[in-house]
Amino acid sequence: MAAVAYVEDIVLVDRCLTGEEAAARELFRKHRARVHACLYRVLGANRDMDDLLQDAFIQVFQSLKGWRAEASLATWIDRVAVRVAYRYLSQRKNAPPTLELVDDVVAPGPSGARRASAREGVRRLYAALDALPPAARLAFALHELEGRPMAEVASLTGATVTATKLRVWRARRALTAKAAADPVLRELLAEGVR
Amino acid sequence: MSDDRNLVDRVVVEPLDDERWTAIERGVIGALRTASIERALADARPARRWVWPVLGGALAAAAAVGVILARRAPDRAIDPTGDPAGAPALAIATDATGTRIDLGRAVLTVAPDTAFALARPGGGVDVALDHGAIELAVAHREDLPPVVVHAGDVDVIDVGTVFTVERRADGAVSVSVREGEVRIERAGTSTRVVAGQRWAGGELVAIDSDRGATTGPIAQTGAVAIPIGGPNDLLSRRHVAAPPRGAAAPHGHADGHAARSGAAAGIAPPAAADPIADLRAAIAAQPIPAASDVGTTDPTAALERYRRLATDDKGAQASGGLYGMARVQSLALGQSAEALRTLGAYVKRFPDGAELEAVLWLRLRILCRGGIDDACRAAAHTYLGRFPDSDRAGLVERITVARQ
């Protein structure tokens, strides 16, 4: 099955490289959800998300010639998405946070309040992540929020596994420190370790 | 380290709605189209790979019809890439479909039933026209040798413009200048012909290449003004007798023999019978948004001021400067190639600039001047991808599906 997907990817990329617009649309639709999920988990809800997605796919198509079929196309596209996220984080270091989670109307009853609290926890998690260096945030988000193995995170970010572990550890330490003074964030993280 | 693994479930990705995905996809595909055009523009500077098959095909056609025009060959170097190599001139003849030869900084659009010899002395372009018509779009030559067309006893010399030279079977030569200017030398006298003028048998008449209307005689009267791109424009004749859609005709020869006989008879049906001519007229009729006012009507001075804005300023001033540059280069100075480069720079530097629609429209208009070809259609796709709701969208959509 994997071999079939691999061949399909090669054929699809080949079609894209010949300038076939239908192939470009097919590739876009096939991978857009995963790229979106990756950017979302790294950056949080973001008003620049549409532009970032567009930017990521433009870069994918611009550098498609460079895909050597050594890694799966999905992994290669993930790498592009990670680069886009990293550049975005690096460039907006001094800019105000762009979090834009909209507060839901809290549904009556305990479950509604719980959802609102969880939502607020996520908002505060990303606010805390905003304070981290881009590389640490990226490693933490890919490992802890996307659930990718450490080796894969290292590969995606172009770092060694040791450096990646160190970045994730530092990010966790910073979040734990933040959570000590923030009960909502503490609750989110506590639920996370349950 | 995996204590927080359950955070994966805590951060729920909020899906995007279809409308947003559609907009993103449109943006990506639009950017790809723009990029492909920029690549094509960049590739156009050196000789293109397909020039060789085109020239090869043209040579074969020449052999088939027995047209030999190599009498000027001994003293000419020839190389489509522009490098003189001491080779003889190429003898080229077109059949009923005409052809287009891209030499990098000069593009020749050859009318049906035309025969000429082409040489590249010292990187220049030397055309000896035996009969028929050729439109030449020539980028500014700077320090390159000029483009010269010999038609009988008339020499047309150009350093950066778009013009058409026709030599009829009876030997009569006419030159129509759409952009820039050319110098015509004949019997020791030199005549300057500027954009919007047509020279025929020593007489000059005014034409309005954009509106396709005669604006009146300039010098000696008595000659008939033929609007470029209009129904009587020689280069449009290849379209006038196109068979109805679906009629049997070999690929690339849609005009068939009817076009050949129409051209031979010199009869052109009304413009309404030619959808391509209609389309070109509709493109020409569309206004081009004005650029910011730089306080002068002199094109050269305006170009310099726009250039200063583009290079010294930032943001809206700079984007306005780039657009103004392209507009002056294209409309006032007839420098289409420079204008296209400037427009390419605009798209790259200001992908969301305030003048983007005007920029893409101007680019489309320039690329469609030579006819509804692949570059023209690609420009239309790019425009439509970015501005699908524009007032011009209907017209542009027609361009994307037009075939000539």
XYZ file of C-alpha atoms in Angstrom:
598
model
C 0.000 0.000 0.000
C 2.841 2.342 0.948
C 4.615 1.455 -2.280
C 1.514 2.322 -4.263
C 1.252 5.693 -2.515
C 4.933 6.265 -3.201
C 4.518 5.636 -6.908
C 1.404 7.794 -6.967
C 3.378 10.601 -5.380
C 6.114 10.321 -7.983
C 3.584 10.424 -10.803
C 1.755 13.354 -9.233
C 4.961 15.347 -8.776
C 5.987 14.569 -12.324
C 2.682 15.903 -13.584
C 3.102 19.032 -11.489
C 6.572 19.579 -12.902
C 5.241 19.489 -16.435
C 3.022 22.402 -15.511
C -0.246 20.498 -15.296
C -2.520 22.702 -13.264
C -4.922 19.888 -12.390
C -2.019 18.018 -10.801
C -1.071 21.067 -8.753
C -4.626 21.333 -7.507
C -4.665 17.613 -6.686
C -1.446 17.879 -4.708
C -2.740 20.931 -2.889
C -6.003 19.238 -1.909
C -4.265 16.041 -0.891
C -1.877 17.692 1.529
C -3.593 20.867 2.634
C -5.218 19.453 5.754
C -1.953 18.074 7.121
C -0.045 21.274 6.390
C -2.787 23.262 8.044
C -2.732 21.019 11.111
C 1.034 21.339 11.369
C 0.987 25.137 11.096
C -1.970 25.386 13.450
C -0.361 23.287 16.171
C 2.904 25.159 15.927
C 1.458 28.658 15.666
C -2.001 28.380 17.191
C -5.053 30.072 15.740
C -3.631 32.826 13.679
C -4.971 35.595 11.513
C -2.115 35.031 9.056
C -2.985 31.359 8.621
C -4.401 31.718 5.095
C -1.309 33.592 3.917
C 0.964 31.071 5.591
C -0.788 28.165 3.932
C -0.546 29.896 0.612
C 3.106 30.671 1.201
C 3.829 27.072 2.211
C 2.266 25.603 -0.906
C 3.880 28.142 -3.201
C 7.206 27.100 -1.717
C 6.282 23.457 -2.151
C 5.619 23.979 -5.834
C 8.633 26.208 -6.335
C 10.987 23.628 -4.889
C 9.208 20.509 -6.064
C 12.075 19.825 -8.436
C 14.192 19.246 -5.350
C 12.103 16.331 -4.081
C 14.310 13.312 -4.668
C 11.754 10.735 -3.544
C 14.125 9.747 -0.745
C 11.593 10.799 1.857
C 7.863 10.477 1.348
C 6.265 13.456 -0.330
C 4.224 14.085 2.817
C 7.349 14.289 4.967
C 9.028 16.535 2.450
C 6.004 18.847 2.405
C 5.972 18.822 6.212
C 9.555 20.028 6.107
C 8.526 22.954 3.937
C 5.658 23.758 6.306
C 8.028 23.664 9.275
C 10.378 26.048 7.489
C 7.496 28.434 6.832
C 6.449 28.274 10.472
C 10.004 28.847 11.672
C 10.479 31.842 9.410
C 7.189 33.284 10.555
C 8.129 32.889 14.199
C 11.566 34.393 13.619
C 10.203 37.396 11.764
C 7.481 38.270 14.213
C 9.669 38.065 17.317
C 9.124 41.744 18.015
C 5.605 41.933 16.693
C 2.565 41.738 18.952
C 1.057 38.284 19.382
C -1.391 37.362 16.670
C -3.482 34.926 18.640
C -7.067 35.321 17.747
C -9.005 32.556 19.395
C -12.527 33.784 19.556
C -14.178 33.316 22.883
C -17.115 31.007 22.516
C -20.317 31.751 24.276
C -20.154 29.464 27.276
C -22.877 26.856 27.140
C -24.852 26.511 30.377
C -23.850 23.680 32.691
C -20.563 22.180 33.844
C -19.491 20.803 30.431
C -19.841 24.213 28.793
C -17.739 25.838 31.484
C -15.179 23.072 31.142
C -14.885 23.586 27.386
C -14.481 27.303 27.853
C -11.790 26.669 30.446
C -9.980 24.257 28.138
C -10.152 26.798 25.368
C -8.731 29.459 27.609
C -6.018 27.008 28.633
C -5.029 26.522 24.998
C -4.981 30.259 24.472
C -2.655 30.679 27.440
C -0.505 27.790 26.266
C 0.166 29.589 22.976
C 0.702 32.866 24.803
C 3.369 31.094 26.844
C 4.843 29.531 23.698
C 5.124 33.014 22.224
C 7.804 33.751 24.790
C 9.984 30.826 23.675
C 12.751 30.970 21.083
C 11.379 29.848 17.681
C 13.472 26.665 17.561
C 12.348 25.560 21.026
C 8.740 26.325 20.295
C 8.908 24.458 17.015
C 10.461 21.377 18.600
C 7.989 21.407 21.501
C 4.950 21.884 19.245
C 5.962 19.184 16.798
C 6.751 16.695 19.554
C 4.207 17.468 22.236
C 1.296 18.957 20.306
C 1.625 17.097 16.998
C 2.793 13.887 18.628
C 5.759 13.321 16.330
C 8.653 11.165 17.561
C 11.778 13.032 18.620
C 13.820 11.658 15.707
C 11.238 12.863 13.205
C 11.157 16.308 14.791
C 14.930 16.414 14.545
C 14.754 15.468 10.888
C 12.063 18.028 10.110
C 13.908 20.841 11.813
C 17.336 19.864 10.577
C 18.725 19.452 14.094
C 20.299 16.546 15.918
C 18.132 14.397 18.171
C 20.128 15.568 21.199
C 19.603 19.222 20.358
C 15.927 18.566 19.744
C 15.519 16.834 23.127
C 17.234 19.759 24.793
C 14.916 22.251 23.097
C 11.818 20.327 24.075
C 13.079 20.010 27.659
C 13.765 23.753 27.893
C 10.340 24.554 26.482
C 8.665 22.266 29.025
C 10.637 23.830 31.826
C 9.551 27.321 30.748
C 5.923 26.245 30.484
C 5.998 24.577 33.877
C 7.366 27.768 35.391
C 4.622 29.752 33.729
C 1.955 27.287 34.856
C 3.041 27.671 38.472
C 1.497 31.132 38.462
C -1.337 30.355 36.075
C -4.010 27.941 37.299
C -5.763 27.659 33.919
C -2.566 26.705 32.148
C -1.679 24.425 35.050
C -5.004 22.647 34.660
C -4.434 22.153 30.938
C -0.995 20.717 31.485
C -2.215 18.613 34.394
C -4.928 17.122 32.246
C -2.300 16.507 29.677
C -0.262 14.312 32.006
C -3.219 12.399 33.323
C 9.453 13.688 28.453
C 6.264 12.296 27.075
C 4.155 13.377 30.023
C 2.334 15.956 27.954
C 1.613 13.577 25.105
C -2.114 13.998 25.747
C -1.727 17.636 24.762
C -2.102 16.320 21.229
C -5.767 15.831 22.012
C -6.082 19.121 23.858
C -5.199 21.330 20.902
C -7.995 20.842 18.414
C -7.293 22.166 14.966
C -10.103 24.446 13.883
C -10.982 23.543 10.308
C -11.087 26.151 7.576
C -14.293 26.538 5.656
C -14.526 25.779 1.942
C -14.546 29.431 1.010
C -11.183 30.022 2.662
C -9.691 26.902 1.128
C -10.915 27.983 -2.283
C -9.345 31.404 -1.847
C -6.045 29.872 -0.716
C -6.021 27.428 -3.618
C -6.772 30.241 -6.025
C -3.886 32.245 -4.597
C -1.483 29.321 -4.926
C -2.498 28.489 -8.478
C -2.433 32.188 -9.416
C 1.093 32.499 -8.055
C 2.149 29.439 -10.027
C 0.820 30.988 -13.211
C 2.624 34.244 -12.483
C 5.816 32.350 -11.739
C 5.546 30.427 -14.981
C 5.203 33.695 -16.866
C 8.210 35.151 -15.085
C 10.176 32.046 -15.959
C 9.049 32.411 -19.545
C 10.100 36.041 -19.530
C 13.476 35.157 -18.100
C 13.878 32.340 -20.574
C 13.044 34.666 -23.419
C 16.341 36.533 -23.089
C 18.592 33.772 -24.333
C 17.409 31.847 -27.375
C 14.724 29.348 -26.505
C 15.121 25.668 -27.034
C 12.088 25.456 -29.292
C 13.554 27.961 -31.718
C 15.525 25.179 -33.336
C 12.563 22.930 -34.127
C 10.623 25.969 -35.335
C 13.414 27.054 -37.607
C 13.943 23.473 -38.686
C 10.275 23.168 -39.584
C 10.387 26.447 -41.420
C 13.416 25.301 -43.360
C 11.648 22.125 -44.356
C 8.705 24.206 -45.519
C 11.060 26.369 -47.525
C 12.466 23.327 -49.247
C 8.996 22.038 -49.945
C 7.811 25.153 -51.700
C 11.102 25.704 -53.421
C 11.631 29.205 -52.162
C 15.279 30.062 -52.283
C 16.267 33.336 -50.732
C 19.847 32.721 -49.873
C 21.181 35.129 -52.436
C 22.338 37.462 -49.677
C 23.919 34.600 -47.801
C 27.612 34.840 -48.645
C 28.233 37.992 -46.630
C 26.049 37.098 -43.638
C 26.585 35.188 -40.473
C 23.682 33.203 -39.134
C 22.903 31.780 -35.754
C 19.532 31.970 -34.023
C 21.310 32.364 -30.720
C 22.863 35.566 -31.936
C 26.412 34.363 -32.221
C 27.902 35.004 -35.618
C 29.286 31.807 -36.957
C 29.878 32.475 -40.589
C 26.967 30.268 -41.566
C 24.710 31.217 -44.465
C 21.399 32.984 -43.906
C 18.383 30.836 -43.226
C 15.785 30.825 -45.964
C 12.364 30.634 -44.371
C 8.933 30.355 -45.900
C 5.636 30.000 -44.125
C 2.566 28.176 -45.261
C -1.003 29.292 -44.684
C -0.640 29.328 -40.915
C 2.251 31.738 -40.489
C 4.703 31.281 -37.645
C 6.389 32.994 -34.732
C 10.128 33.023 -34.236
C 11.513 34.091 -30.895
C 15.121 35.262 -31.097
C 15.277 36.435 -27.523
C 15.385 40.204 -27.882
C 13.451 40.177 -31.135
C 10.289 38.253 -31.922
C 9.164 37.786 -35.499
C 5.508 37.068 -36.172
C 5.372 35.964 -39.743
C 2.191 36.218 -41.786
C 1.024 33.332 -43.949
C 2.623 32.933 -47.340
C 5.724 34.918 -46.473
C 9.262 34.193 -47.586
C 12.367 35.782 -46.165
C 15.990 35.170 -45.269
C 17.176 35.605 -41.713
C 20.747 36.298 -40.628
C 22.328 37.336 -37.315
C 25.402 39.422 -38.181
C 27.290 40.242 -35.028
C 24.280 39.510 -32.833
C 22.016 41.770 -34.867
C 18.976 40.654 -36.802
C 18.986 40.970 -40.558
C 15.840 40.092 -42.440
C 15.593 40.064 -46.215
C 11.899 40.018 -47.071
C 11.041 38.526 -50.438
C 7.289 38.707 -50.105
C 4.612 38.627 -47.439
C 4.605 40.377 -44.081
C 6.474 40.167 -40.823
C 5.710 41.899 -37.558
C 8.795 42.458 -35.454
C 8.702 43.117 -31.717
C 12.162 44.301 -30.820
C 13.400 44.958 -27.329
C 15.584 48.028 -26.859
C 18.869 47.108 -28.472
C 21.151 49.233 -26.278
C 24.629 48.405 -27.534
C 23.492 45.553 -29.766
C 23.459 45.967 -33.536
C 20.078 47.117 -34.862
C 17.398 45.021 -36.450
C 17.312 45.647 -40.188
C 14.664 44.524 -42.640
C 15.483 44.717 -46.324
C 12.426 44.740 -48.558
C 13.346 45.409 -52.128
C 15.047 48.796 -52.248
C 13.731 49.732 -48.803
C 15.748 49.225 -45.629
C 13.894 49.476 -42.311
C 16.154 50.016 -39.327
C 14.948 49.592 -35.794
C 16.455 49.820 -32.335
C 13.496 48.870 -30.145
C 9.889 48.828 -31.236
C 7.003 46.851 -32.708
C 6.439 47.237 -36.406
C 5.222 45.387 -39.466
C 6.836 45.279 -42.854
C 4.830 44.070 -45.840
C 6.108 43.449 -49.337
C 3.435 42.623 -51.846
C 3.812 40.538 -54.949
C 4.033 43.696 -57.057
C 7.012 44.824 -54.961
C 5.174 47.572 -53.071
C 6.493 47.916 -49.524
C 4.673 49.308 -46.503
C 5.774 49.714 -42.904
C 3.366 50.143 -39.970
C 4.796 51.130 -36.606
C 2.838 50.170 -33.533
C 5.352 51.169 -30.844
C 8.582 53.142 -30.791
C 10.014 54.315 -34.084
C 11.948 53.036 -37.063
C 14.101 54.639 -39.716
C 13.413 53.852 -43.348
C 16.157 54.289 -45.887
C 15.410 54.276 -49.554
C 17.308 55.702 -52.487
C 19.604 57.686 -50.237
C 16.812 59.341 -48.245
C 15.956 58.594 -44.648
C 12.447 58.803 -43.173
C 11.558 58.497 -39.527
C 8.304 56.633 -38.817
C 6.958 56.752 -35.290
C 4.311 54.786 -33.406
C 0.904 55.192 -34.985
C 2.250 55.900 -38.480
C 2.248 53.837 -41.609
C 4.705 54.353 -44.438
C 3.843 53.159 -47.913
C 5.591 54.130 -51.122
C 7.199 57.164 -49.526
C 4.001 58.431 -47.958
C 3.110 58.601 -44.319
C -0.384 58.205 -42.927
C -1.543 58.181 -39.333
C -3.032 55.142 -37.753
C -4.273 54.671 -34.249
C -3.012 51.282 -33.295
C -4.958 51.134 -30.045
C -8.356 52.119 -31.310
C -7.923 50.755 -34.786
C -9.117 54.028 -36.301
C -7.580 56.312 -38.840
C -6.632 59.649 -37.391
C -5.774 61.358 -40.648
C -2.928 61.925 -43.011
C 0.346 63.224 -41.700
C 2.293 64.051 -44.800
C 1.330 63.388 -48.348
C -2.234 62.221 -48.614
C -3.655 59.713 -50.997
C -2.604 56.553 -49.209
C -5.114 54.442 -47.350
C -4.625 54.105 -43.628
C -4.899 50.536 -42.383
C -5.352 50.169 -38.635
C -2.992 47.652 -37.119
C -4.905 44.768 -35.671
C -8.017 45.808 -37.558
C -9.787 43.753 -40.170
C -7.450 44.880 -42.915
C -4.289 44.484 -40.925
C -2.182 42.140 -42.957
C -1.141 40.084 -39.974
C -4.767 39.521 -39.091
C -5.578 38.017 -42.456
C -4.587 34.605 -41.334
C -7.644 34.625 -39.096
C -10.254 35.983 -41.397
C -11.208 32.833 -43.200
C -10.848 30.387 -40.340
C -13.155 27.430 -40.772
C -16.050 27.087 -38.355
C -15.281 25.415 -35.045
C -15.106 21.696 -35.489
C -14.365 21.828 -39.211
C -11.821 19.294 -40.329
C -8.381 20.857 -40.434
C -5.023 19.516 -39.402
C -3.766 20.684 -36.039
C -2.039 24.021 -36.319
C -3.471 24.654 -39.764
C -6.921 25.755 -38.817
C -6.927 28.534 -41.358
C -6.592 26.096 -44.196
C -6.596 27.064 -47.811
C -9.328 29.626 -47.461
C -6.938 31.904 -45.591
C -4.357 31.467 -48.273
C -6.742 32.423 -51.040
C -8.155 35.278 -48.977
C -4.694 36.712 -48.464
C -3.816 36.212 -52.089
C -6.888 38.071 -53.195
C -6.257 40.795 -50.663
C -9.849 40.586 -49.523
C -10.635 40.826 -45.849
C -14.150 40.183 -44.577
C -15.656 42.484 -41.939
C -14.089 42.369 -38.504
C -17.245 40.845 -37.056
C -16.422 37.612 -38.854
C -13.191 37.277 -36.920
C -13.637 36.557 -33.210
C -9.918 36.918 -32.583
C -9.870 40.380 -34.138
C -12.912 41.227 -32.034
C -11.096 40.030 -28.955
C -8.015 42.062 -29.770
C -10.149 45.110 -30.375
C -11.915 44.554 -27.053
C -8.561 44.293 -25.287
C -7.331 47.487 -26.923
C -10.548 49.282 -25.997
C -10.128 48.588 -22.285
C -8.750 51.586 -20.409
C -5.410 51.328 -18.666
C -5.573 52.901 -15.211
C -3.535 56.069 -14.849
C -0.329 56.124 -12.853
C 0.388 58.669 -10.144
C 1.073 62.200 -11.371
C 4.749 63.070 -11.436
C 4.251 66.559 -12.801
C 5.462 66.123 -16.351
C 4.089 64.934 -19.656
C 7.494 64.260 -21.150
C 7.823 60.445 -21.227
C 11.570 60.386 -20.625
C 11.364 62.756 -17.685
C 8.347 60.913 -16.307
C 10.149 57.590 -16.598
C 13.070 58.969 -14.619
C 10.788 60.327 -11.897
C 8.897 57.055 -11.639
C 12.208 55.216 -11.516
C 13.309 57.416 -8.630
C 10.078 56.697 -6.793
C 10.513 52.979 -7.347
C 14.094 52.904 -6.133
C 14.204 55.586 -3.451
C 10.813 55.156 -1.830
C 8.996 52.358 -0.118
C 5.479 51.017 0.033
C 2.757 52.683 -2.015
C 5.123 55.301 -3.456
C 7.502 52.660 -4.739
C 4.762 50.418 -6.115
C 3.188 53.418 -7.849
C 6.600 54.275 -9.261
C 7.096 50.807 -10.717
C 3.659 50.818 -12.288
C 4.242 54.301 -13.692
C 7.543 53.139 -15.176
C 5.928 50.177 -16.895
C 3.079 52.313 -18.177
C 5.404 54.905 -19.694
C 7.700 52.243 -21.134
C 4.823 50.451 -22.782
C 2.479 53.212 -23.871
C 4.700 56.222 -24.447
C 8.086 54.773 -25.345
C 7.048 51.553 -27.009
C 9.483 49.537 -24.898
C 7.408 46.418 -24.423
C 10.219 44.161 -23.253
C 11.347 46.683 -20.633
C 7.760 47.195 -19.556
C 7.304 43.453 -19.078
C 10.434 43.274 -16.969
C 9.240 46.193 -14.864
C 5.846 44.551 -14.436
C 7.575 41.315 -13.430
C 9.542 43.243 -10.829
C 6.322 44.780 -9.537
C 4.629 41.394 -9.099
C 7.664 40.061 -7.295
C 8.110 43.060 -5.024
C 4.469 43.974 -4.444
C 2.417 40.797 -4.791
C -0.485 42.565 -3.120
C 0.261 46.084 -4.379
C -2.526 48.580 -4.919
C -1.842 48.636 -8.660
C -1.701 44.859 -9.047
C -4.828 44.633 -11.155
C -3.614 47.406 -13.450
C -0.207 45.729 -13.588
C -1.612 42.349 -14.576
C -3.914 43.976 -17.092
C -1.072 45.926 -18.706
C 0.997 42.736 -18.817
C -1.891 40.901 -20.481
C -2.348 43.697 -22.971
C 1.321 43.693 -23.946
C 1.505 39.931 -24.228
C -1.684 39.780 -26.285
C -0.558 42.410 -28.780
C 1.081 39.811 -30.972
C -2.034 37.661 -30.991
C -3.843 35.251 -28.728
C -0.989 32.859 -28.158
C 0.184 30.823 -25.164
C 1.840 33.797 -23.468
C -1.297 35.858 -23.913
C -3.517 33.102 -22.547
C -1.176 32.542 -19.614
C -1.362 36.244 -18.815
C -5.135 35.968 -18.930
C -5.064 33.000 -16.542
C -2.865 34.959 -14.166
C -5.176 37.941 -14.255
C -8.245 35.800 -13.755
C -6.639 33.886 -10.908
C -6.057 37.101 -9.021
C -9.086 39.121 -10.068
C -11.891 36.733 -10.907
C -14.522 39.314 -10.004
C -13.058 42.159 -12.029
C -15.204 44.007 -14.556
C -12.865 42.632 -17.185
C -13.225 39.025 -16.022
C -15.646 38.103 -18.810
C -13.326 39.418 -21.499
C -10.301 37.803 -19.897
C -12.104 34.477 -19.647
C -12.750 34.634 -23.391
C -9.035 35.127 -23.941
C -8.201 32.012 -21.912
C -10.246 29.837 -24.247
C -9.536 31.644 -27.508
C -7.578 29.810 -30.176
C -6.331 31.382 -33.347
